[in-house]
Amino acid sequence: MSVLRDDIERLQRRYDDGLSAAEIGTDELDLLDEFLDALEAGEIRAAEKRDGKWVANGWVKQGILLNFGLRNIETHVHGGVEYHDVLPLRDTADLPERGTRNTPNGTVVRRGAYVGGDAILMSPAFVNIGAHVGDGTLVDSCDTVGSAAQIGDNVKLGANTLIGGVLEPVEAAPVVVEDGVSLGAGCRVTSGFVVGEGSIVGENTLLTPRIPVYDLVGEEIIYGELPPERRAFSRFVESSVSEHDLFDGGAYKPAVVATDVEAETLEATEREAALRDN
């Protein structure tokens, strides 16, 4: 992919110098399409793990942004409905051959998104450009997988879960949900938060770098990540403004508590996974 990277970086420099959508030609559009094809094939990703840490591939995020900056809004048709965007939706004809299914009337996969094999996309759900959804992963009803979000293999995203998108700045790592994670219904994961492999997160939990994670296993307070193999859930802890006269009885702020994954929690998760296979 070194040639593709070089071409995208050259195009980015031209864009920085004032190149507009009105000025580009067939060669530039072919390059942008080649870039989107590589994303959809999983040949390039917006982030990857290096030395144990997730880091953004800035040039890939640049390529995504160029697809917005160097294209004009066009009228497209999907399911008999007209919509207006710079990109069409992703062609999903390749999904069945890899055992992946997407239900009708509301499952939207945008151009430039990767979806692995044996995955399930329930309606309505939305997978945005640059997202990477791994093998065997369930994207449940009313879920959103944001731009450039990285979802691992065998992940369960409970219904009404939001995985935030992070495109700018290009050096900022996107949201990552590692392999084997189970997120309960109504969870929110935003702003580059990393959910560690094998963790199980209770419903309606908000995971964001601004909310502390009280890790009772490592006996520390951490921000921006949930370590692997944790059971996490929301709680409220005393706030520093508790003594203010306006707060009769004390003020509290949200927090996340993380403990070891318990055997019965794993068993329940495995039973639910077995139901998905039928």
PDB file of C-alpha atoms in Angstrom:
ATOM      1  CA  MET A   1       0.000   0.000   0.000  1.00  0.00           C
ATOM      2  CA  SER A   2       3.034   2.307  -0.087  1.00  0.00           C
ATOM      3  CA  VAL A   3       2.124   3.510  -3.607  1.00  0.00           C
ATOM      4  CA  LEU A   4      -1.460   4.275  -2.562  1.00  0.00           C
ATOM      5  CA  ARG A   5      -0.194   6.104   0.507  1.00  0.00           C
ATOM      6  CA  ASP A   6       2.204   8.208  -1.577  1.00  0.00           C
ATOM      7  CA  ASP A   7      -0.577   9.084  -4.014  1.00  0.00           C
ATOM      8  CA  ILE A   8      -2.971  10.104  -1.227  1.00  0.00           C
ATOM      9  CA  GLU A   9      -0.335  12.240   0.474  1.00  0.00           C
ATOM     10  CA  ARG A  10       0.457  14.004  -2.823  1.00  0.00           C
ATOM     11  CA  LEU A  11      -3.235  14.652  -3.365  1.00  0.00           C
ATOM     12  CA  GLN A  12      -3.492  16.002   0.181  1.00  0.00           C
ATOM     13  CA  ARG A  13      -0.707  18.489  -0.526  1.00  0.00           C
ATOM     14  CA  ARG A  14      -2.530  19.669  -3.648  1.00  0.00           C
ATOM     15  CA  TYR A  15      -5.736  20.004  -1.631  1.00  0.00           C
ATOM     16  CA  ASP A  16      -3.880  22.047   0.995  1.00  0.00           C
ATOM     17  CA  ASP A  17      -2.681  24.301  -1.827  1.00  0.00           C
ATOM     18  CA  GLY A  18      -6.243  24.985  -2.911  1.00  0.00           C
ATOM     19  CA  LEU A  19      -7.309  22.114  -5.173  1.00  0.00           C
ATOM     20  CA  SER A  20     -11.126  21.953  -5.287  1.00  0.00           C
ATOM     21  CA  ALA A  21     -13.775  19.436  -6.352  1.00  0.00           C
ATOM     22  CA  ALA A  22     -14.452  21.549  -9.435  1.00  0.00           C
ATOM     23  CA  GLU A  23     -10.839  21.136 -10.623  1.00  0.00           C
ATOM     24  CA  ILE A  24     -10.208  17.420 -10.267  1.00  0.00           C
ATOM     25  CA  GLY A  25     -10.418  14.972 -13.124  1.00  0.00           C
ATOM     26  CA  THR A  26     -10.768  11.265 -13.801  1.00  0.00           C
ATOM     27  CA  ASP A  27      -7.328  10.372 -12.393  1.00  0.00           C
ATOM     28  CA  GLU A  28      -8.066  11.931  -9.020  1.00  0.00           C
ATOM     29  CA  LEU A  29     -11.518  10.356  -8.811  1.00  0.00           C
ATOM     30  CA  ASP A  30     -10.064   6.960  -9.726  1.00  0.00           C
ATOM     31  CA  LEU A  31      -7.533   7.347  -6.905  1.00  0.00           C
ATOM     32  CA  LEU A  32     -10.264   8.218  -4.410  1.00  0.00           C
ATOM     33  CA  ASP A  33     -12.266   5.164  -5.528  1.00  0.00           C
ATOM     34  CA  GLU A  34      -9.178   2.942  -5.286  1.00  0.00           C
ATOM     35  CA  PHE A  35      -8.674   4.191  -1.744  1.00  0.00           C
ATOM     36  CA  LEU A  36     -12.283   3.389  -0.777  1.00  0.00           C
ATOM     37  CA  ASP A  37     -11.978  -0.066  -2.340  1.00  0.00           C
ATOM     38  CA  ALA A  38      -8.893  -0.736  -0.204  1.00  0.00           C
ATOM     39  CA  LEU A  39     -10.799   0.285   2.937  1.00  0.00           C
ATOM     40  CA  GLU A  40     -13.714  -1.987   2.048  1.00  0.00           C
ATOM     41  CA  ALA A  41     -11.344  -4.900   1.409  1.00  0.00           C
ATOM     42  CA  GLY A  42      -9.626  -4.423   4.767  1.00  0.00           C
ATOM     43  CA  GLU A  43      -6.295  -3.785   3.068  1.00  0.00           C
ATOM     44  CA  ILE A  44      -5.889  -0.475   4.904  1.00  0.00           C
ATOM     45  CA  ARG A  45      -7.287   0.693   8.252  1.00  0.00           C
ATOM     46  CA  ALA A  46      -7.685   4.019  10.004  1.00  0.00           C
ATOM     47  CA  ALA A  47      -5.807   2.695  13.055  1.00  0.00           C
ATOM     48  CA  GLU A  48      -3.692  -0.273  14.069  1.00  0.00           C
ATOM     49  CA  LYS A  49      -2.078  -1.664  17.187  1.00  0.00           C
ATOM     50  CA  ARG A  50       1.655  -1.007  17.488  1.00  0.00           C
ATOM     51  CA  ASP A  51       3.698  -2.092  20.500  1.00  0.00           C
ATOM     52  CA  GLY A  52       0.512  -2.698  22.442  1.00  0.00           C
ATOM     53  CA  LYS A  53      -1.037   0.722  21.717  1.00  0.00           C
ATOM     54  CA  TRP A  54      -3.626   1.768  19.151  1.00  0.00           C
ATOM     55  CA  VAL A  55      -2.405   4.547  16.883  1.00  0.00           C
ATOM     56  CA  ALA A  56      -4.064   6.345  13.996  1.00  0.00           C
ATOM     57  CA  ASN A  57      -2.929   5.959  10.416  1.00  0.00           C
ATOM     58  CA  GLY A  58      -3.063   9.645   9.604  1.00  0.00           C
ATOM     59  CA  TRP A  59      -2.770   9.203   5.850  1.00  0.00           C
ATOM     60  CA  VAL A  60      -5.812   6.893   5.841  1.00  0.00           C
ATOM     61  CA  LYS A  61      -7.883   9.466   7.698  1.00  0.00           C
ATOM     62  CA  GLN A  62      -6.627  12.073   5.244  1.00  0.00           C
ATOM     63  CA  GLY A  63      -7.876   9.896   2.406  1.00  0.00           C
ATOM     64  CA  ILE A  64     -11.312   9.672   4.019  1.00  0.00           C
ATOM     65  CA  LEU A  65     -11.492  13.432   4.415  1.00  0.00           C
ATOM     66  CA  LEU A  66     -10.351  13.967   0.822  1.00  0.00           C
ATOM     67  CA  ASN A  67     -13.357  11.954  -0.314  1.00  0.00           C
ATOM     68  CA  PHE A  68     -15.514  14.649   1.257  1.00  0.00           C
ATOM     69  CA  GLY A  69     -13.449  17.661   0.242  1.00  0.00           C
ATOM     70  CA  LEU A  70     -12.920  16.674  -3.393  1.00  0.00           C
ATOM     71  CA  ARG A  71     -16.366  15.384  -4.317  1.00  0.00           C
ATOM     72  CA  ASN A  72     -19.575  17.199  -5.122  1.00  0.00           C
ATOM     73  CA  ILE A  73     -22.944  16.369  -3.598  1.00  0.00           C
ATOM     74  CA  GLU A  74     -24.905  14.111  -5.917  1.00  0.00           C
ATOM     75  CA  THR A  75     -28.374  12.583  -5.898  1.00  0.00           C
ATOM     76  CA  HIS A  76     -28.367   8.840  -5.247  1.00  0.00           C
ATOM     77  CA  VAL A  77     -31.169   6.303  -4.954  1.00  0.00           C
ATOM     78  CA  HIS A  78     -31.355   3.513  -2.382  1.00  0.00           C
ATOM     79  CA  GLY A  79     -34.444   1.377  -1.842  1.00  0.00           C
ATOM     80  CA  GLY A  80     -36.419   3.678  -4.079  1.00  0.00           C
ATOM     81  CA  VAL A  81     -35.581   6.696  -1.934  1.00  0.00           C
ATOM     82  CA  GLU A  82     -33.485   9.611  -3.162  1.00  0.00           C
ATOM     83  CA  TYR A  83     -30.720  10.916  -0.914  1.00  0.00           C
ATOM     84  CA  HIS A  84     -28.054  13.541  -1.423  1.00  0.00           C
ATOM     85  CA  ASP A  85     -24.431  12.905  -0.473  1.00  0.00           C
ATOM     86  CA  VAL A  86     -20.895  13.015  -1.839  1.00  0.00           C
ATOM     87  CA  LEU A  87     -20.704   9.202  -1.732  1.00  0.00           C
ATOM     88  CA  PRO A  88     -23.060   6.353  -2.591  1.00  0.00           C
ATOM     89  CA  LEU A  89     -23.727   3.585  -0.092  1.00  0.00           C
ATOM     90  CA  ARG A  90     -21.448   0.570  -0.038  1.00  0.00           C
ATOM     91  CA  ASP A  91     -22.175  -2.278  -2.451  1.00  0.00           C
ATOM     92  CA  THR A  92     -22.952  -5.221  -0.136  1.00  0.00           C
ATOM     93  CA  ALA A  93     -23.088  -7.951  -2.788  1.00  0.00           C
ATOM     94  CA  ASP A  94     -19.823  -9.406  -1.421  1.00  0.00           C
ATOM     95  CA  LEU A  95     -21.264 -10.077   2.049  1.00  0.00           C
ATOM     96  CA  PRO A  96     -23.225 -13.340   1.487  1.00  0.00           C
ATOM     97  CA  GLU A  97     -20.209 -15.209   0.093  1.00  0.00           C
ATOM     98  CA  ARG A  98     -18.458 -14.549   3.419  1.00  0.00           C
ATOM     99  CA  GLY A  99     -21.422 -15.607   5.534  1.00  0.00           C
ATOM    100  CA  THR A 100     -22.380 -12.062   6.535  1.00  0.00           C
ATOM    101  CA  ARG A 101     -26.011 -10.990   6.590  1.00  0.00           C
ATOM    102  CA  ASN A 102     -27.686  -7.599   6.746  1.00  0.00           C
ATOM    103  CA  THR A 103     -31.416  -7.228   7.324  1.00  0.00           C
ATOM    104  CA  PRO A 104     -33.521  -4.906   5.156  1.00  0.00           C
ATOM    105  CA  ASN A 105     -35.311  -1.608   5.658  1.00  0.00           C
ATOM    106  CA  GLY A 106     -32.754   0.434   7.494  1.00  0.00           C
ATOM    107  CA  THR A 107     -29.337  -1.250   7.550  1.00  0.00           C
ATOM    108  CA  VAL A 108     -27.036   1.344   6.000  1.00  0.00           C
ATOM    109  CA  VAL A 109     -23.367   0.686   5.248  1.00  0.00           C
ATOM    110  CA  ARG A 110     -21.599   3.691   3.831  1.00  0.00           C
ATOM    111  CA  ARG A 111     -18.957   3.495   1.102  1.00  0.00           C
ATOM    112  CA  GLY A 112     -15.477   2.868   2.531  1.00  0.00           C
ATOM    113  CA  ALA A 113     -16.572   0.647   5.447  1.00  0.00           C
ATOM    114  CA  TYR A 114     -15.142  -2.838   6.012  1.00  0.00           C
ATOM    115  CA  VAL A 115     -17.429  -5.637   7.198  1.00  0.00           C
ATOM    116  CA  GLY A 116     -15.888  -9.027   7.980  1.00  0.00           C
ATOM    117  CA  GLY A 117     -17.177 -12.564   7.484  1.00  0.00           C
ATOM    118  CA  ASP A 118     -19.946 -14.240   9.493  1.00  0.00           C
ATOM    119  CA  ALA A 119     -21.053 -10.849  10.789  1.00  0.00           C
ATOM    120  CA  ILE A 120     -24.658  -9.772  11.392  1.00  0.00           C
ATOM    121  CA  LEU A 121     -25.986  -6.260  10.736  1.00  0.00           C
ATOM    122  CA  MET A 122     -29.497  -5.858  12.142  1.00  0.00           C
ATOM    123  CA  SER A 123     -31.959  -3.247  10.964  1.00  0.00           C
ATOM    124  CA  PRO A 124     -31.870  -0.347  11.543  1.00  0.00           C
ATOM    125  CA  ALA A 125     -28.131   0.143  11.913  1.00  0.00           C
ATOM    126  CA  PHE A 126     -25.560   2.500  10.429  1.00  0.00           C
ATOM    127  CA  VAL A 127     -21.890   1.793   9.669  1.00  0.00           C
ATOM    128  CA  ASN A 128     -19.972   4.883   8.588  1.00  0.00           C
ATOM    129  CA  ILE A 129     -17.032   5.418   6.231  1.00  0.00           C
ATOM    130  CA  GLY A 130     -13.680   4.088   7.436  1.00  0.00           C
ATOM    131  CA  ALA A 131     -15.233   1.834  10.072  1.00  0.00           C
ATOM    132  CA  HIS A 132     -13.835  -1.683  10.439  1.00  0.00           C
ATOM    133  CA  VAL A 133     -16.253  -4.372  11.665  1.00  0.00           C
ATOM    134  CA  GLY A 134     -14.539  -7.685  12.353  1.00  0.00           C
ATOM    135  CA  ASP A 135     -15.470 -11.320  11.685  1.00  0.00           C
ATOM    136  CA  GLY A 136     -18.369 -12.770  13.641  1.00  0.00           C
ATOM    137  CA  THR A 137     -19.447  -9.411  15.057  1.00  0.00           C
ATOM    138  CA  LEU A 138     -23.066  -8.454  15.748  1.00  0.00           C
ATOM    139  CA  VAL A 139     -24.191  -4.884  15.033  1.00  0.00           C
ATOM    140  CA  ASP A 140     -27.630  -4.875  16.595  1.00  0.00           C
ATOM    141  CA  SER A 141     -30.758  -2.801  15.955  1.00  0.00           C
ATOM    142  CA  CYS A 142     -30.414   0.991  16.292  1.00  0.00           C
ATOM    143  CA  ASP A 143     -26.607   0.782  16.525  1.00  0.00           C
ATOM    144  CA  THR A 144     -24.251   3.361  15.044  1.00  0.00           C
ATOM    145  CA  VAL A 145     -20.638   2.553  14.193  1.00  0.00           C
ATOM    146  CA  GLY A 146     -18.954   5.897  13.631  1.00  0.00           C
ATOM    147  CA  SER A 147     -16.397   6.957  11.053  1.00  0.00           C
ATOM    148  CA  ALA A 148     -13.026   5.189  11.385  1.00  0.00           C
ATOM    149  CA  ALA A 149     -14.183   3.182  14.443  1.00  0.00           C
ATOM    150  CA  GLN A 150     -12.354  -0.133  14.820  1.00  0.00           C
ATOM    151  CA  ILE A 151     -14.518  -3.055  15.962  1.00  0.00           C
ATOM    152  CA  GLY A 152     -12.782  -6.384  16.490  1.00  0.00           C
ATOM    153  CA  ASP A 153     -13.790  -9.993  15.854  1.00  0.00           C
ATOM    154  CA  ASN A 154     -16.660 -11.696  17.703  1.00  0.00           C
ATOM    155  CA  VAL A 155     -17.891  -8.469  19.270  1.00  0.00           C
ATOM    156  CA  LYS A 156     -21.480  -7.985  20.412  1.00  0.00           C
ATOM    157  CA  LEU A 157     -22.822  -4.453  20.159  1.00  0.00           C
ATOM    158  CA  GLY A 158     -26.093  -4.439  22.085  1.00  0.00           C
ATOM    159  CA  ALA A 159     -29.140  -2.673  20.692  1.00  0.00           C
ATOM    160  CA  ASN A 160     -29.065   1.135  20.624  1.00  0.00           C
ATOM    161  CA  THR A 161     -25.288   1.288  21.094  1.00  0.00           C
ATOM    162  CA  LEU A 162     -23.300   4.266  19.825  1.00  0.00           C
ATOM    163  CA  ILE A 163     -19.686   3.882  18.739  1.00  0.00           C
ATOM    164  CA  GLY A 164     -18.432   7.404  18.124  1.00  0.00           C
ATOM    165  CA  GLY A 165     -16.499   8.492  15.077  1.00  0.00           C
ATOM    166  CA  VAL A 166     -13.149  10.319  15.159  1.00  0.00           C
ATOM    167  CA  LEU A 167     -11.843  11.766  11.888  1.00  0.00           C
ATOM    168  CA  GLU A 168     -10.175  14.985  13.000  1.00  0.00           C
ATOM    169  CA  PRO A 169      -7.491  15.655  13.911  1.00  0.00           C
ATOM    170  CA  VAL A 170      -6.068  12.934  11.692  1.00  0.00           C
ATOM    171  CA  GLU A 171      -3.484  11.940  14.296  1.00  0.00           C
ATOM    172  CA  ALA A 172      -6.179  11.187  16.895  1.00  0.00           C
ATOM    173  CA  ALA A 173      -6.860   7.475  17.360  1.00  0.00           C
ATOM    174  CA  PRO A 174     -10.499   6.466  16.757  1.00  0.00           C
ATOM    175  CA  VAL A 175     -12.735   4.485  19.087  1.00  0.00           C
ATOM    176  CA  VAL A 176     -11.569   0.873  19.378  1.00  0.00           C
ATOM    177  CA  VAL A 177     -13.552  -2.124  20.606  1.00  0.00           C
ATOM    178  CA  GLU A 178     -11.204  -5.102  20.702  1.00  0.00           C
ATOM    179  CA  ASP A 179     -11.925  -8.786  20.014  1.00  0.00           C
ATOM    180  CA  GLY A 180     -14.497 -10.633  22.083  1.00  0.00           C
ATOM    181  CA  VAL A 181     -16.048  -7.590  23.749  1.00  0.00           C
ATOM    182  CA  SER A 182     -19.733  -7.537  24.687  1.00  0.00           C
ATOM    183  CA  LEU A 183     -21.396  -4.132  25.049  1.00  0.00           C
ATOM    184  CA  GLY A 184     -24.824  -4.088  26.677  1.00  0.00           C
ATOM    185  CA  ALA A 185     -27.772  -2.248  25.188  1.00  0.00           C
ATOM    186  CA  GLY A 186     -27.541   1.519  25.163  1.00  0.00           C
ATOM    187  CA  CYS A 187     -23.772   1.793  25.688  1.00  0.00           C
ATOM    188  CA  ARG A 188     -21.882   4.842  24.398  1.00  0.00           C
ATOM    189  CA  VAL A 189     -18.185   4.690  23.489  1.00  0.00           C
ATOM    190  CA  THR A 190     -16.704   7.998  22.310  1.00  0.00           C
ATOM    191  CA  SER A 191     -13.630  10.165  21.722  1.00  0.00           C
ATOM    192  CA  GLY A 192     -11.007   7.501  21.036  1.00  0.00           C
ATOM    193  CA  PHE A 193     -11.804   5.286  24.039  1.00  0.00           C
ATOM    194  CA  VAL A 194     -10.353   1.747  23.830  1.00  0.00           C
ATOM    195  CA  VAL A 195     -12.375  -1.190  25.180  1.00  0.00           C
ATOM    196  CA  GLY A 196      -9.969  -4.007  25.973  1.00  0.00           C
ATOM    197  CA  GLU A 197     -10.245  -7.537  24.606  1.00  0.00           C
ATOM    198  CA  GLY A 198     -12.762  -9.870  26.227  1.00  0.00           C
ATOM    199  CA  SER A 199     -14.445  -7.232  28.372  1.00  0.00           C
ATOM    200  CA  ILE A 200     -18.158  -7.260  29.178  1.00  0.00           C
ATOM    201  CA  VAL A 201     -19.811  -3.872  29.653  1.00  0.00           C
ATOM    202  CA  GLY A 202     -23.167  -3.383  31.360  1.00  0.00           C
ATOM    203  CA  GLU A 203     -26.037  -1.677  29.565  1.00  0.00           C
ATOM    204  CA  ASN A 204     -26.221   2.120  29.348  1.00  0.00           C
ATOM    205  CA  THR A 205     -22.546   2.531  30.289  1.00  0.00           C
ATOM    206  CA  LEU A 206     -20.796   5.647  28.966  1.00  0.00           C
ATOM    207  CA  LEU A 207     -17.130   5.108  28.092  1.00  0.00           C
ATOM    208  CA  THR A 208     -15.300   8.320  27.269  1.00  0.00           C
ATOM    209  CA  PRO A 209     -11.853   9.691  28.219  1.00  0.00           C
ATOM    210  CA  ARG A 210     -13.503  12.323  30.424  1.00  0.00           C
ATOM    211  CA  ILE A 211     -15.044   9.773  32.796  1.00  0.00           C
ATOM    212  CA  PRO A 212     -12.718   7.899  35.182  1.00  0.00           C
ATOM    213  CA  VAL A 213     -12.500   4.106  35.198  1.00  0.00           C
ATOM    214  CA  TYR A 214     -12.052   2.745  38.722  1.00  0.00           C
ATOM    215  CA  ASP A 215     -10.160  -0.461  37.948  1.00  0.00           C
ATOM    216  CA  LEU A 216     -10.547  -2.631  41.043  1.00  0.00           C
ATOM    217  CA  VAL A 217      -8.307  -5.314  39.506  1.00  0.00           C
ATOM    218  CA  GLY A 218      -5.292  -3.083  38.921  1.00  0.00           C
ATOM    219  CA  GLU A 219      -6.298  -0.893  41.875  1.00  0.00           C
ATOM    220  CA  GLU A 220      -5.944   2.342  39.935  1.00  0.00           C
ATOM    221  CA  ILE A 221      -7.990   5.074  38.326  1.00  0.00           C
ATOM    222  CA  ILE A 222      -7.455   5.273  34.573  1.00  0.00           C
ATOM    223  CA  TYR A 223      -8.819   7.342  31.707  1.00  0.00           C
ATOM    224  CA  GLY A 224      -9.458   6.588  28.058  1.00  0.00           C
ATOM    225  CA  GLU A 225      -9.379   2.806  28.212  1.00  0.00           C
ATOM    226  CA  LEU A 226     -10.897  -0.259  29.799  1.00  0.00           C
ATOM    227  CA  PRO A 227      -8.291  -2.981  30.366  1.00  0.00           C
ATOM    228  CA  PRO A 228      -8.856  -6.451  28.865  1.00  0.00           C
ATOM    229  CA  GLU A 229     -11.022  -9.052  30.582  1.00  0.00           C
ATOM    230  CA  ARG A 230     -13.024  -6.644  32.733  1.00  0.00           C
ATOM    231  CA  ARG A 231     -16.670  -6.462  33.728  1.00  0.00           C
ATOM    232  CA  ALA A 232     -17.614  -2.783  33.685  1.00  0.00           C
ATOM    233  CA  PHE A 233     -20.683  -0.850  34.774  1.00  0.00           C
ATOM    234  CA  SER A 234     -21.689   2.723  35.603  1.00  0.00           C
ATOM    235  CA  ARG A 235     -21.746   4.128  39.123  1.00  0.00           C
ATOM    236  CA  PHE A 236     -21.690   7.604  40.651  1.00  0.00           C
ATOM    237  CA  VAL A 237     -18.951   8.876  42.961  1.00  0.00           C
ATOM    238  CA  GLU A 238     -18.818  11.941  45.158  1.00  0.00           C
ATOM    239  CA  SER A 239     -18.002  15.163  43.353  1.00  0.00           C
ATOM    240  CA  SER A 240     -15.587  17.850  44.525  1.00  0.00           C
ATOM    241  CA  VAL A 241     -18.461  20.359  44.526  1.00  0.00           C
ATOM    242  CA  SER A 242     -20.460  18.353  47.075  1.00  0.00           C
ATOM    243  CA  GLU A 243     -20.050  20.978  49.770  1.00  0.00           C
ATOM    244  CA  HIS A 244     -21.637  23.756  47.708  1.00  0.00           C
ATOM    245  CA  ASP A 245     -24.810  25.179  49.223  1.00  0.00           C
ATOM    246  CA  LEU A 246     -26.796  24.396  46.082  1.00  0.00           C
ATOM    247  CA  PHE A 247     -26.268  20.643  46.504  1.00  0.00           C
ATOM    248  CA  ASP A 248     -28.365  19.591  49.446  1.00  0.00           C
ATOM    249  CA  GLY A 249     -27.205  16.098  50.352  1.00  0.00           C
ATOM    250  CA  GLY A 250     -24.125  16.135  48.127  1.00  0.00           C
ATOM    251  CA  ALA A 251     -23.245  16.164  44.429  1.00  0.00           C
ATOM    252  CA  TYR A 252     -22.088  13.160  42.427  1.00  0.00           C
ATOM    253  CA  LYS A 253     -20.371  12.575  39.098  1.00  0.00           C
ATOM    254  CA  PRO A 254     -20.477   9.557  36.747  1.00  0.00           C
ATOM    255  CA  ALA A 255     -17.755   6.925  36.848  1.00  0.00           C
ATOM    256  CA  VAL A 256     -17.105   3.423  35.537  1.00  0.00           C
ATOM    257  CA  VAL A 257     -16.233   0.545  37.861  1.00  0.00           C
ATOM    258  CA  ALA A 258     -14.233  -2.369  36.415  1.00  0.00           C
ATOM    259  CA  THR A 259     -13.870  -5.779  38.065  1.00  0.00           C
ATOM    260  CA  ASP A 260     -12.835  -9.273  36.963  1.00  0.00           C
ATOM    261  CA  VAL A 261     -15.117 -10.986  34.476  1.00  0.00           C
ATOM    262  CA  GLU A 262     -17.137 -13.460  36.525  1.00  0.00           C
ATOM    263  CA  ALA A 263     -17.772 -17.017  35.313  1.00  0.00           C
ATOM    264  CA  GLU A 264     -21.551 -16.629  35.324  1.00  0.00           C
ATOM    265  CA  THR A 265     -21.278 -13.444  33.256  1.00  0.00           C
ATOM    266  CA  LEU A 266     -19.224 -15.292  30.645  1.00  0.00           C
ATOM    267  CA  GLU A 267     -21.705 -18.172  30.591  1.00  0.00           C
ATOM    268  CA  ALA A 268     -24.615 -15.800  29.966  1.00  0.00           C
ATOM    269  CA  THR A 269     -22.708 -14.119  27.153  1.00  0.00           C
ATOM    270  CA  GLU A 270     -21.872 -17.479  25.581  1.00  0.00           C
ATOM    271  CA  ARG A 271     -25.529 -18.573  25.713  1.00  0.00           C
ATOM    272  CA  GLU A 272     -26.576 -15.384  23.918  1.00  0.00           C
ATOM    273  CA  ALA A 273     -23.875 -15.938  21.291  1.00  0.00           C
ATOM    274  CA  ALA A 274     -25.208 -19.450  20.677  1.00  0.00           C
ATOM    275  CA  LEU A 275     -28.680 -18.060  20.014  1.00  0.00           C
ATOM    276  CA  ARG A 276     -27.206 -15.691  17.394  1.00  0.00           C
ATOM    277  CA  ASP A 277     -25.885 -18.623  15.372  1.00  0.00           C
ATOM    278  CA  ASN A 278     -29.401 -19.914  14.747  1.00  0.00           C
TER     279      ASN A 278
END
